[in-house]
CSV table of C-alpha atoms in Angstrom, one decimal:
chain,number,residue,atom,x,y,z
S,1,UNK,CA,84.4,87.0,-181.4
S,2,UNK,CA,84.8,90.6,-181.3
S,3,UNK,CA,86.9,93.4,-182.8
S,4,UNK,CA,85.9,96.6,-183.7
S,5,UNK,CA,85.7,97.5,-187.6
S,6,UNK,CA,89.0,98.9,-189.1
S,7,UNK,CA,91.2,97.7,-186.1
S,8,UNK,CA,94.6,95.7,-186.7
S,9,UNK,CA,93.8,92.1,-187.0
S,10,UNK,CA,96.2,90.0,-185.0
S,11,UNK,CA,94.1,86.7,-184.5
S,12,UNK,CA,96.7,84.9,-186.6
S,13,UNK,CA,100.0,85.5,-187.6
S,14,UNK,CA,99.8,83.6,-191.0
S,15,UNK,CA,96.9,83.4,-193.5
S,16,UNK,CA,95.6,80.3,-195.2
S,17,UNK,CA,94.0,80.7,-198.4
S,18,UNK,CA,91.4,77.9,-199.6
S,19,UNK,CA,90.2,77.9,-203.0
S,20,UNK,CA,86.5,77.1,-202.8
S,21,UNK,CA,85.9,76.2,-206.6
S,22,UNK,CA,89.1,73.8,-207.0
S,23,UNK,CA,89.0,72.3,-203.4
S,24,UNK,CA,92.9,73.2,-203.3
S,25,UNK,CA,94.0,73.7,-199.7
S,26,UNK,CA,96.6,75.0,-197.8
S,27,UNK,CA,98.8,77.7,-199.2
S,28,UNK,CA,99.9,79.4,-196.4
S,29,UNK,CA,101.8,83.1,-196.2
S,30,UNK,CA,102.9,85.5,-193.7
S,31,UNK,CA,101.4,88.6,-194.3
S,32,UNK,CA,103.6,92.0,-195.2
S,33,UNK,CA,100.3,94.0,-195.5
S,34,UNK,CA,97.9,95.5,-192.7
S,35,UNK,CA,94.7,93.7,-192.2
S,36,UNK,CA,91.9,95.3,-190.7
S,37,UNK,CA,88.9,93.8,-189.3
S,38,UNK,CA,85.1,94.4,-190.4
S,39,UNK,CA,82.0,92.5,-189.0
S,40,UNK,CA,83.3,90.7,-186.1
S,41,UNK,CA,80.2,90.8,-184.3
S,42,UNK,CA,79.1,90.0,-180.9
S,43,UNK,CA,76.0,89.7,-178.8
S,44,UNK,CA,76.0,92.6,-176.4
S,45,UNK,CA,78.5,94.7,-178.7
S,46,UNK,CA,76.9,97.3,-180.4
S,47,UNK,CA,77.4,97.5,-184.1
S,48,UNK,CA,76.4,100.0,-187.1
S,49,UNK,CA,72.9,99.1,-188.8
S,50,UNK,CA,71.6,100.2,-191.8
S,51,UNK,CA,70.9,99.5,-195.5
S,52,UNK,CA,73.4,98.1,-197.7
S,53,UNK,CA,73.3,98.0,-201.7
S,54,UNK,CA,72.1,94.9,-203.1
S,55,UNK,CA,75.2,94.6,-205.7
S,56,UNK,CA,77.3,94.8,-202.9
S,57,UNK,CA,75.4,91.8,-201.0
S,58,UNK,CA,75.6,89.8,-204.4
S,59,UNK,CA,79.3,90.8,-205.1
S,60,UNK,CA,80.3,89.7,-201.2
S,61,UNK,CA,78.4,86.1,-201.7
S,62,UNK,CA,80.6,85.8,-205.2
S,63,UNK,CA,83.9,86.4,-203.5
S,64,UNK,CA,82.6,83.7,-200.7
S,65,UNK,CA,81.8,81.5,-203.3
S,66,UNK,CA,85.1,81.2,-204.4
S,67,UNK,CA,87.4,82.2,-201.3
S,68,UNK,CA,87.7,81.2,-197.7
S,69,UNK,CA,90.8,82.2,-195.5
S,70,UNK,CA,92.0,80.0,-192.1
S,71,UNK,CA,89.0,77.7,-192.1
S,72,UNK,CA,88.7,76.4,-188.9
S,73,UNK,CA,88.0,72.5,-187.6
S,74,UNK,CA,85.1,73.7,-185.4
S,75,UNK,CA,82.3,76.1,-186.4
S,76,UNK,CA,81.5,79.4,-184.6
S,77,UNK,CA,77.6,80.0,-184.4
S,78,UNK,CA,76.3,83.4,-184.7
S,79,UNK,CA,75.0,84.6,-180.8
S,80,UNK,CA,73.0,87.4,-182.2
S,81,UNK,CA,70.4,84.9,-183.4
S,82,UNK,CA,67.6,83.4,-181.0
S,83,UNK,CA,68.8,79.7,-180.0
S,84,UNK,CA,66.2,77.9,-182.2
S,85,UNK,CA,68.0,79.6,-185.6
S,86,UNK,CA,70.9,78.3,-185.6
S,87,UNK,CA,73.9,80.0,-188.3
S,88,UNK,CA,77.4,79.2,-188.0
S,89,UNK,CA,80.5,79.5,-190.3
S,90,UNK,CA,84.4,78.7,-190.0
S,91,UNK,CA,86.9,80.6,-191.4
S,92,UNK,CA,87.5,84.2,-192.9
S,93,UNK,CA,87.4,86.0,-196.2
S,94,UNK,CA,90.1,88.8,-197.5
S,95,UNK,CA,88.9,91.8,-199.8
S,96,UNK,CA,91.8,93.9,-200.9
S,97,UNK,CA,91.5,97.2,-200.3
S,98,UNK,CA,94.4,100.4,-200.9
S,99,UNK,CA,97.8,99.6,-201.5
S,100,UNK,CA,99.4,97.4,-198.6
S,101,UNK,CA,95.6,96.9,-196.9
S,102,UNK,CA,93.4,94.2,-196.8
S,103,UNK,CA,90.3,93.5,-195.1
S,104,UNK,CA,89.6,90.6,-192.7
S,105,UNK,CA,86.3,89.5,-192.0
S,106,UNK,CA,84.5,86.5,-190.6
S,107,UNK,CA,82.5,84.2,-192.8
S,108,UNK,CA,79.6,84.7,-191.2
S,109,UNK,CA,79.5,88.4,-192.5
S,110,UNK,CA,77.0,87.7,-195.3
S,111,UNK,CA,74.7,86.4,-192.3
S,112,UNK,CA,75.1,89.5,-190.1
S,113,UNK,CA,74.3,92.0,-193.2
S,114,UNK,CA,71.5,89.9,-194.0
S,115,UNK,CA,69.5,88.9,-191.0
S,116,UNK,CA,70.7,91.5,-187.9
S,117,UNK,CA,70.9,94.4,-190.9
S,118,UNK,CA,75.0,94.9,-190.2
S,119,UNK,CA,76.3,98.1,-192.3
S,120,UNK,CA,79.7,97.5,-193.1
S,121,UNK,CA,82.3,100.4,-193.2
S,122,UNK,CA,81.8,102.5,-196.6
S,123,UNK,CA,85.6,101.7,-197.5
S,124,UNK,CA,84.9,97.8,-197.0
S,125,UNK,CA,81.4,98.4,-199.4
S,126,UNK,CA,83.8,100.2,-201.8
S,127,UNK,CA,86.7,97.2,-201.9
S,128,UNK,CA,83.9,94.5,-202.3
S,129,UNK,CA,82.1,96.4,-205.1
S,130,UNK,CA,85.6,96.9,-206.7
S,131,UNK,CA,86.8,92.9,-206.7
S,132,UNK,CA,86.7,92.1,-210.2
S,133,UNK,CA,86.7,88.1,-209.7
S,134,UNK,CA,87.6,87.4,-213.6
S,135,UNK,CA,91.1,89.3,-213.0
S,136,UNK,CA,91.4,87.1,-210.0
S,137,UNK,CA,90.9,84.3,-211.8
S,138,UNK,CA,93.7,85.5,-214.5
S,139,UNK,CA,96.1,86.5,-211.6
S,140,UNK,CA,96.8,83.2,-210.2
S,141,UNK,CA,100.0,82.1,-209.4
S,142,UNK,CA,100.5,79.4,-212.2
S,143,UNK,CA,100.2,76.3,-209.5
S,144,UNK,CA,98.4,77.8,-207.2
S,145,UNK,CA,94.3,78.4,-208.2
S,146,UNK,CA,93.3,80.5,-205.6
S,147,UNK,CA,91.3,83.8,-207.0
S,148,UNK,CA,93.4,86.7,-205.3
S,149,UNK,CA,96.8,86.1,-203.6
S,150,UNK,CA,98.5,89.7,-202.3
S,151,UNK,CA,101.6,90.6,-204.4
S,152,UNK,CA,103.6,91.0,-201.1
S,153,UNK,CA,102.7,86.9,-200.2
S,154,UNK,CA,105.8,85.4,-198.8
S,155,UNK,CA,105.0,82.0,-199.6
S,156,UNK,CA,105.4,79.2,-196.6
S,157,UNK,CA,104.1,75.8,-197.7
S,158,UNK,CA,101.6,74.3,-199.9
S,159,UNK,CA,100.0,70.7,-200.4
């Protein structure tokens, strides 16, 4: 599935967070912030390639270790890899950006960076580097153990 970097995310109207540390699932909310696509690559579509800081790769992995969004039942396979090398993912990640903005990336973004030399936009790299996972842990809603919930989230349901 291809979306150009920094275009408006319109795939799903609502977001569903999953906290990977606790297994807590299904806090759905209707975002009122702008979601911008990053890293939605597809074979046959050009994408920016280049080096990224190692600290960015590590921090992105740390975020993905605790957060996932919009987890799907099926898996999306990387179509940039040869057929005998299967890498797949089934969800998204959100990174807060400037006020009123969050970046929406597929969970395969770490794979794209490491295996296919994808170079995300500088604003996304900076946003990932600015994530303070300790602050996320202390800012959770009292009954929701998620690492980051946008301030303007309209809570819809909880399971």
